[in-house]
């Protein structure tokens, strides 16, 4: 099973590893797209005012422009440690045992705007770039990434993909139609039986789900085996009939 996670706007600064090595990232065939985006982002960030306008940054976010300017020289962290925010706080990778961390490295990719999907343990620097940003001199992110990422996912030949990305990042590389997959939506069911979609708790529930999978490390090779694991684990993760969408139901907040 391959799990696809979204990135987070917030990131942990600094790092202890060497500078970014694009050739060391997973899915090396995406190197042309990665180099194009990184070069454009670094070049844009040489002009702080222009970068702030393109990236839609406020006065308190200008440090992000400097992070982009130093993208090729700043220290790196494993991607799963770089991101912060609700999903990654719930995943809490720093509190997982080494076997769970290794499992994340083997089964999880995080889909970023500048690098495309990267392995959970791939080393990346801090940056600021969202899925909807268009960089000067480049086509829109969707046109730049989508076909290339979809081809890479097909080439990776996963037996099953659990897609926990937001719709914005799905558009930057849909899972190939021929690959069995589940796109997860988090919902709550109230005492009145009404089902409601969630936002903040959506991210938290996804982080908890990945943490649980990393701790139990089930062998998931199909929709059926994922459903069997969820049933045994008491996780309300179920397919929606007639589609690749699944619902993860949590108690009403």
mmCIF file of C-alpha atoms in Angstrom:
data_model
loop_
_atom_site.group_PDB
_atom_site.id
_atom_site.type_symbol
_atom_site.label_atom_id
_atom_site.label_comp_id
_atom_site.label_asym_id
_atom_site.label_seq_id
_atom_site.Cartn_x
_atom_site.Cartn_y
_atom_site.Cartn_z
ATOM 1 C CA UNK A 1 0.000 0.000 0.000
ATOM 2 C CA UNK A 2 1.069 3.549 -0.764
ATOM 3 C CA UNK A 3 -0.351 6.388 1.341
ATOM 4 C CA UNK A 4 -0.434 9.879 -0.176
ATOM 5 C CA UNK A 5 -0.475 12.786 2.276
ATOM 6 C CA UNK A 6 -0.918 16.503 1.652
ATOM 7 C CA UNK A 7 1.770 18.927 2.819
ATOM 8 C CA UNK A 8 1.159 21.660 5.356
ATOM 9 C CA UNK A 9 1.519 25.411 5.011
ATOM 10 C CA UNK A 10 3.374 25.475 8.339
ATOM 11 C CA UNK A 11 6.801 23.904 8.588
ATOM 12 C CA UNK A 12 9.464 23.274 11.194
ATOM 13 C CA UNK A 13 12.492 25.497 10.465
ATOM 14 C CA UNK A 14 16.138 24.506 10.318
ATOM 15 C CA UNK A 15 17.463 21.000 10.072
ATOM 16 C CA UNK A 16 20.577 18.942 10.609
ATOM 17 C CA UNK A 17 21.077 17.283 7.243
ATOM 18 C CA UNK A 18 22.930 18.531 4.189
ATOM 19 C CA UNK A 19 21.397 20.828 1.596
ATOM 20 C CA UNK A 20 18.692 19.697 -0.835
ATOM 21 C CA UNK A 21 19.704 16.924 -3.225
ATOM 22 C CA UNK A 22 16.974 16.675 -5.843
ATOM 23 C CA UNK A 23 18.469 13.505 -7.284
ATOM 24 C CA UNK A 24 18.065 11.746 -3.925
ATOM 25 C CA UNK A 25 14.294 12.272 -3.780
ATOM 26 C CA UNK A 26 11.845 9.470 -4.568
ATOM 27 C CA UNK A 27 10.421 9.360 -8.097
ATOM 28 C CA UNK A 28 13.612 10.648 -9.713
ATOM 29 C CA UNK A 29 11.838 10.882 -13.076
ATOM 30 C CA UNK A 30 10.185 14.061 -11.725
ATOM 31 C CA UNK A 31 13.583 15.781 -11.611
ATOM 32 C CA UNK A 32 12.872 18.114 -14.610
ATOM 33 C CA UNK A 33 9.707 19.456 -12.990
ATOM 34 C CA UNK A 34 11.402 19.791 -9.609
ATOM 35 C CA UNK A 35 14.336 21.720 -11.034
ATOM 36 C CA UNK A 36 12.043 24.041 -12.991
ATOM 37 C CA UNK A 37 9.953 24.900 -9.913
ATOM 38 C CA UNK A 38 12.892 25.237 -7.538
ATOM 39 C CA UNK A 39 14.823 27.466 -9.945
ATOM 40 C CA UNK A 40 11.764 29.671 -10.552
ATOM 41 C CA UNK A 41 11.058 29.942 -6.826
ATOM 42 C CA UNK A 42 14.648 30.860 -5.960
ATOM 43 C CA UNK A 43 14.777 33.411 -8.771
ATOM 44 C CA UNK A 44 11.468 34.967 -7.721
ATOM 45 C CA UNK A 45 12.646 35.231 -4.119
ATOM 46 C CA UNK A 46 15.586 37.438 -5.081
ATOM 47 C CA UNK A 47 12.986 40.243 -5.164
ATOM 48 C CA UNK A 48 11.229 40.118 -1.787
ATOM 49 C CA UNK A 49 8.403 42.474 -2.815
ATOM 50 C CA UNK A 50 7.641 40.543 -5.991
ATOM 51 C CA UNK A 51 7.785 37.232 -4.123
ATOM 52 C CA UNK A 52 5.403 38.511 -1.454
ATOM 53 C CA UNK A 53 2.917 39.543 -4.139
ATOM 54 C CA UNK A 54 3.067 36.253 -6.055
ATOM 55 C CA UNK A 55 2.938 34.111 -2.911
ATOM 56 C CA UNK A 56 0.303 36.377 -1.301
ATOM 57 C CA UNK A 57 2.315 36.868 1.880
ATOM 58 C CA UNK A 58 1.682 39.415 4.592
ATOM 59 C CA UNK A 59 4.301 41.461 6.443
ATOM 60 C CA UNK A 60 4.645 38.793 9.136
ATOM 61 C CA UNK A 61 5.375 36.074 6.572
ATOM 62 C CA UNK A 62 8.355 37.643 4.800
ATOM 63 C CA UNK A 63 10.718 35.160 6.454
ATOM 64 C CA UNK A 64 9.195 32.606 4.077
ATOM 65 C CA UNK A 65 10.635 34.559 1.143
ATOM 66 C CA UNK A 66 14.107 34.216 2.655
ATOM 67 C CA UNK A 67 13.521 30.471 3.135
ATOM 68 C CA UNK A 68 12.706 30.205 -0.582
ATOM 69 C CA UNK A 69 15.762 32.273 -1.528
ATOM 70 C CA UNK A 70 17.973 29.799 0.341
ATOM 71 C CA UNK A 71 16.141 26.717 -0.921
ATOM 72 C CA UNK A 72 19.252 25.157 -2.461
ATOM 73 C CA UNK A 73 21.594 25.828 0.460
ATOM 74 C CA UNK A 74 19.521 25.612 3.653
ATOM 75 C CA UNK A 75 19.572 22.518 5.909
ATOM 76 C CA UNK A 76 17.038 19.769 5.359
ATOM 77 C CA UNK A 77 14.847 17.485 7.453
ATOM 78 C CA UNK A 78 12.946 14.291 6.591
ATOM 79 C CA UNK A 79 9.687 15.419 4.997
ATOM 80 C CA UNK A 80 7.587 13.726 7.683
ATOM 81 C CA UNK A 81 9.383 15.909 10.265
ATOM 82 C CA UNK A 82 9.406 19.095 8.209
ATOM 83 C CA UNK A 83 5.658 19.653 8.187
ATOM 84 C CA UNK A 84 3.697 20.790 11.214
ATOM 85 C CA UNK A 85 0.009 21.585 11.693
ATOM 86 C CA UNK A 86 -3.062 19.576 12.609
ATOM 87 C CA UNK A 87 -2.447 16.412 10.553
ATOM 88 C CA UNK A 88 1.229 16.145 11.425
ATOM 89 C CA UNK A 89 0.670 16.967 15.082
ATOM 90 C CA UNK A 90 -1.834 14.090 15.249
ATOM 91 C CA UNK A 91 0.622 11.772 13.476
ATOM 92 C CA UNK A 92 3.317 12.837 15.998
ATOM 93 C CA UNK A 93 6.150 11.063 14.249
ATOM 94 C CA UNK A 94 8.659 11.944 16.983
ATOM 95 C CA UNK A 95 6.797 9.692 19.424
ATOM 96 C CA UNK A 96 6.671 6.650 17.150
ATOM 97 C CA UNK A 97 9.000 3.706 17.612
ATOM 98 C CA UNK A 98 11.739 3.088 14.989
ATOM 99 C CA UNK A 99 9.798 0.260 13.286
ATOM 100 C CA UNK A 100 6.831 2.573 12.748
ATOM 101 C CA UNK A 101 9.097 5.256 11.354
ATOM 102 C CA UNK A 102 10.620 2.766 8.919
ATOM 103 C CA UNK A 103 7.111 1.733 7.889
ATOM 104 C CA UNK A 104 6.282 5.365 7.106
ATOM 105 C CA UNK A 105 9.416 5.565 4.989
ATOM 106 C CA UNK A 106 8.342 2.537 2.977
ATOM 107 C CA UNK A 107 4.647 3.347 2.603
ATOM 108 C CA UNK A 108 4.068 7.120 2.781
ATOM 109 C CA UNK A 109 4.656 9.920 0.298
ATOM 110 C CA UNK A 110 3.921 13.606 0.888
ATOM 111 C CA UNK A 111 2.818 15.613 -2.133
ATOM 112 C CA UNK A 112 4.468 19.046 -2.142
ATOM 113 C CA UNK A 113 4.127 21.883 -4.635
ATOM 114 C CA UNK A 114 7.859 22.408 -5.358
ATOM 115 C CA UNK A 115 8.986 18.763 -5.273
ATOM 116 C CA UNK A 116 5.905 16.724 -6.191
ATOM 117 C CA UNK A 117 5.470 13.516 -4.156
ATOM 118 C CA UNK A 118 8.460 12.800 -1.919
ATOM 119 C CA UNK A 119 9.136 9.898 0.406
ATOM 120 C CA UNK A 120 8.291 10.413 4.062
ATOM 121 C CA UNK A 121 11.989 10.184 4.958
ATOM 122 C CA UNK A 122 13.285 12.196 1.984
ATOM 123 C CA UNK A 123 15.244 15.258 3.147
ATOM 124 C CA UNK A 124 13.709 18.607 2.137
ATOM 125 C CA UNK A 125 14.255 22.231 3.205
ATOM 126 C CA UNK A 126 11.686 24.676 4.532
ATOM 127 C CA UNK A 127 9.817 26.532 1.770
ATOM 128 C CA UNK A 128 6.644 28.447 1.008
ATOM 129 C CA UNK A 129 4.618 27.489 -2.077
ATOM 130 C CA UNK A 130 1.037 26.349 -2.414
ATOM 131 C CA UNK A 131 -0.680 24.168 -4.985
ATOM 132 C CA UNK A 132 -2.583 27.104 -6.454
ATOM 133 C CA UNK A 133 0.378 29.459 -6.970
ATOM 134 C CA UNK A 134 1.575 30.234 -10.499
ATOM 135 C CA UNK A 135 5.268 31.089 -10.691
ATOM 136 C CA UNK A 136 6.615 33.558 -13.287
ATOM 137 C CA UNK A 137 7.881 31.801 -16.382
ATOM 138 C CA UNK A 138 6.151 28.499 -15.638
ATOM 139 C CA UNK A 139 2.765 27.048 -16.598
ATOM 140 C CA UNK A 140 0.148 26.659 -13.843
ATOM 141 C CA UNK A 141 1.088 24.019 -11.283
ATOM 142 C CA UNK A 142 -1.644 21.668 -12.452
ATOM 143 C CA UNK A 143 -0.378 21.683 -16.042
ATOM 144 C CA UNK A 144 3.238 21.364 -14.917
ATOM 145 C CA UNK A 145 2.745 18.438 -12.523
ATOM 146 C CA UNK A 146 -0.430 16.447 -13.171
ATOM 147 C CA UNK A 147 0.482 14.163 -16.082
ATOM 148 C CA UNK A 148 4.049 13.618 -14.868
ATOM 149 C CA UNK A 149 2.965 12.692 -11.335
ATOM 150 C CA UNK A 150 0.223 10.361 -12.577
ATOM 151 C CA UNK A 151 2.739 8.571 -14.787
ATOM 152 C CA UNK A 152 5.133 8.266 -11.850
ATOM 153 C CA UNK A 153 2.425 6.795 -9.645
ATOM 154 C CA UNK A 154 1.647 4.240 -12.356
ATOM 155 C CA UNK A 155 5.351 3.405 -12.691
ATOM 156 C CA UNK A 156 5.638 2.896 -8.940
ATOM 157 C CA UNK A 157 3.089 0.089 -9.359
ATOM 158 C CA UNK A 158 1.539 0.159 -5.880
ATOM 159 C CA UNK A 159 -0.949 -2.602 -5.180
ATOM 160 C CA UNK A 160 -3.272 -0.100 -3.496
ATOM 161 C CA UNK A 161 -3.238 3.682 -2.874
ATOM 162 C CA UNK A 162 -4.809 5.334 0.150
ATOM 163 C CA UNK A 163 -5.215 8.948 -0.951
ATOM 164 C CA UNK A 164 -5.460 11.367 1.976
ATOM 165 C CA UNK A 165 -4.575 14.483 -0.027
ATOM 166 C CA UNK A 166 -6.705 17.583 -0.316
ATOM 167 C CA UNK A 167 -8.430 18.126 -3.652
ATOM 168 C CA UNK A 168 -5.907 20.840 -4.576
ATOM 169 C CA UNK A 169 -3.067 18.322 -4.424
ATOM 170 C CA UNK A 170 -5.052 15.543 -6.077
ATOM 171 C CA UNK A 171 -5.314 17.892 -9.066
ATOM 172 C CA UNK A 172 -1.497 18.022 -9.212
ATOM 173 C CA UNK A 173 -1.341 14.273 -9.837
ATOM 174 C CA UNK A 174 -4.451 12.081 -9.829
ATOM 175 C CA UNK A 175 -4.008 8.417 -8.997
ATOM 176 C CA UNK A 176 -4.011 6.459 -12.292
ATOM 177 C CA UNK A 177 -7.364 4.897 -13.091
ATOM 178 C CA UNK A 178 -5.788 1.451 -13.365
ATOM 179 C CA UNK A 179 -4.405 1.556 -9.812
ATOM 180 C CA UNK A 180 -6.842 0.435 -7.076
ATOM 181 C CA UNK A 181 -7.298 3.352 -4.685
ATOM 182 C CA UNK A 182 -9.410 4.927 -1.963
ATOM 183 C CA UNK A 183 -9.874 8.693 -1.690
ATOM 184 C CA UNK A 184 -10.808 9.445 1.911
ATOM 185 C CA UNK A 185 -13.331 12.009 3.104
ATOM 186 C CA UNK A 186 -13.720 12.530 6.847
ATOM 187 C CA UNK A 187 -17.278 12.943 8.114
ATOM 188 C CA UNK A 188 -19.046 12.994 11.456
ATOM 189 C CA UNK A 189 -22.380 11.482 12.351
ATOM 190 C CA UNK A 190 -24.405 13.310 14.968
ATOM 191 C CA UNK A 191 -26.962 11.941 17.367
ATOM 192 C CA UNK A 192 -29.631 12.949 14.870
ATOM 193 C CA UNK A 193 -28.047 10.669 12.269
ATOM 194 C CA UNK A 194 -26.985 13.581 10.075
ATOM 195 C CA UNK A 195 -23.610 13.163 8.345
ATOM 196 C CA UNK A 196 -21.455 16.268 8.046
ATOM 197 C CA UNK A 197 -18.136 16.917 6.330
ATOM 198 C CA UNK A 198 -15.355 18.292 8.522
ATOM 199 C CA UNK A 199 -12.401 20.639 8.073
ATOM 200 C CA UNK A 200 -10.102 20.976 11.096
ATOM 201 C CA UNK A 201 -11.070 17.540 12.420
ATOM 202 C CA UNK A 202 -10.625 16.127 8.921
ATOM 203 C CA UNK A 203 -6.875 16.742 9.147
ATOM 204 C CA UNK A 204 -6.645 15.451 12.714
ATOM 205 C CA UNK A 205 -8.491 12.236 11.831
ATOM 206 C CA UNK A 206 -6.205 11.587 8.865
ATOM 207 C CA UNK A 207 -3.127 12.070 11.040
ATOM 208 C CA UNK A 208 -4.497 9.664 13.628
ATOM 209 C CA UNK A 209 -5.324 7.125 10.904
ATOM 210 C CA UNK A 210 -1.768 7.155 9.519
ATOM 211 C CA UNK A 211 -0.341 6.899 13.033
ATOM 212 C CA UNK A 212 -2.509 3.862 13.716
ATOM 213 C CA UNK A 213 -1.422 2.224 10.468
ATOM 214 C CA UNK A 214 2.247 2.917 11.244
ATOM 215 C CA UNK A 215 1.863 1.377 14.684
ATOM 216 C CA UNK A 216 0.034 -1.750 13.526
ATOM 217 C CA UNK A 217 1.724 -2.049 10.115
ATOM 218 C CA UNK A 218 -0.915 -4.203 8.426
ATOM 219 C CA UNK A 219 -0.294 -5.831 5.042
ATOM 220 C CA UNK A 220 -2.773 -3.974 2.866
ATOM 221 C CA UNK A 221 -2.788 -4.994 -0.800
ATOM 222 C CA UNK A 222 -6.372 -4.252 -1.779
ATOM 223 C CA UNK A 223 -9.566 -2.464 -0.828
ATOM 224 C CA UNK A 224 -10.787 -5.681 0.760
ATOM 225 C CA UNK A 225 -7.733 -6.052 3.010
ATOM 226 C CA UNK A 226 -7.922 -2.381 4.024
ATOM 227 C CA UNK A 227 -11.567 -2.797 4.955
ATOM 228 C CA UNK A 228 -10.766 -5.969 6.894
ATOM 229 C CA UNK A 229 -8.049 -4.179 8.859
ATOM 230 C CA UNK A 230 -10.339 -1.219 9.583
ATOM 231 C CA UNK A 231 -13.113 -3.505 10.798
ATOM 232 C CA UNK A 232 -10.763 -5.413 13.103
ATOM 233 C CA UNK A 233 -9.186 -2.184 14.373
ATOM 234 C CA UNK A 234 -12.532 -0.532 15.060
ATOM 235 C CA UNK A 235 -11.868 2.223 12.507
ATOM 236 C CA UNK A 236 -14.995 3.432 10.695
ATOM 237 C CA UNK A 237 -13.387 3.520 7.242
ATOM 238 C CA UNK A 238 -15.772 2.331 4.544
ATOM 239 C CA UNK A 239 -16.088 2.528 0.751
ATOM 240 C CA UNK A 240 -18.875 4.507 -0.870
ATOM 241 C CA UNK A 241 -20.685 2.160 -3.215
ATOM 242 C CA UNK A 242 -19.940 2.712 -6.878
ATOM 243 C CA UNK A 243 -16.924 5.023 -6.410
ATOM 244 C CA UNK A 244 -13.320 5.128 -5.252
ATOM 245 C CA UNK A 245 -14.290 7.472 -2.410
ATOM 246 C CA UNK A 246 -14.251 6.140 1.147
ATOM 247 C CA UNK A 247 -15.583 7.795 4.282
ATOM 248 C CA UNK A 248 -13.790 7.914 7.600
ATOM 249 C CA UNK A 249 -16.501 8.553 10.184
ATOM 250 C CA UNK A 250 -15.621 10.056 13.549
ATOM 251 C CA UNK A 251 -17.827 11.144 16.460
ATOM 252 C CA UNK A 252 -19.377 14.581 16.122
ATOM 253 C CA UNK A 253 -17.033 17.160 17.688
#
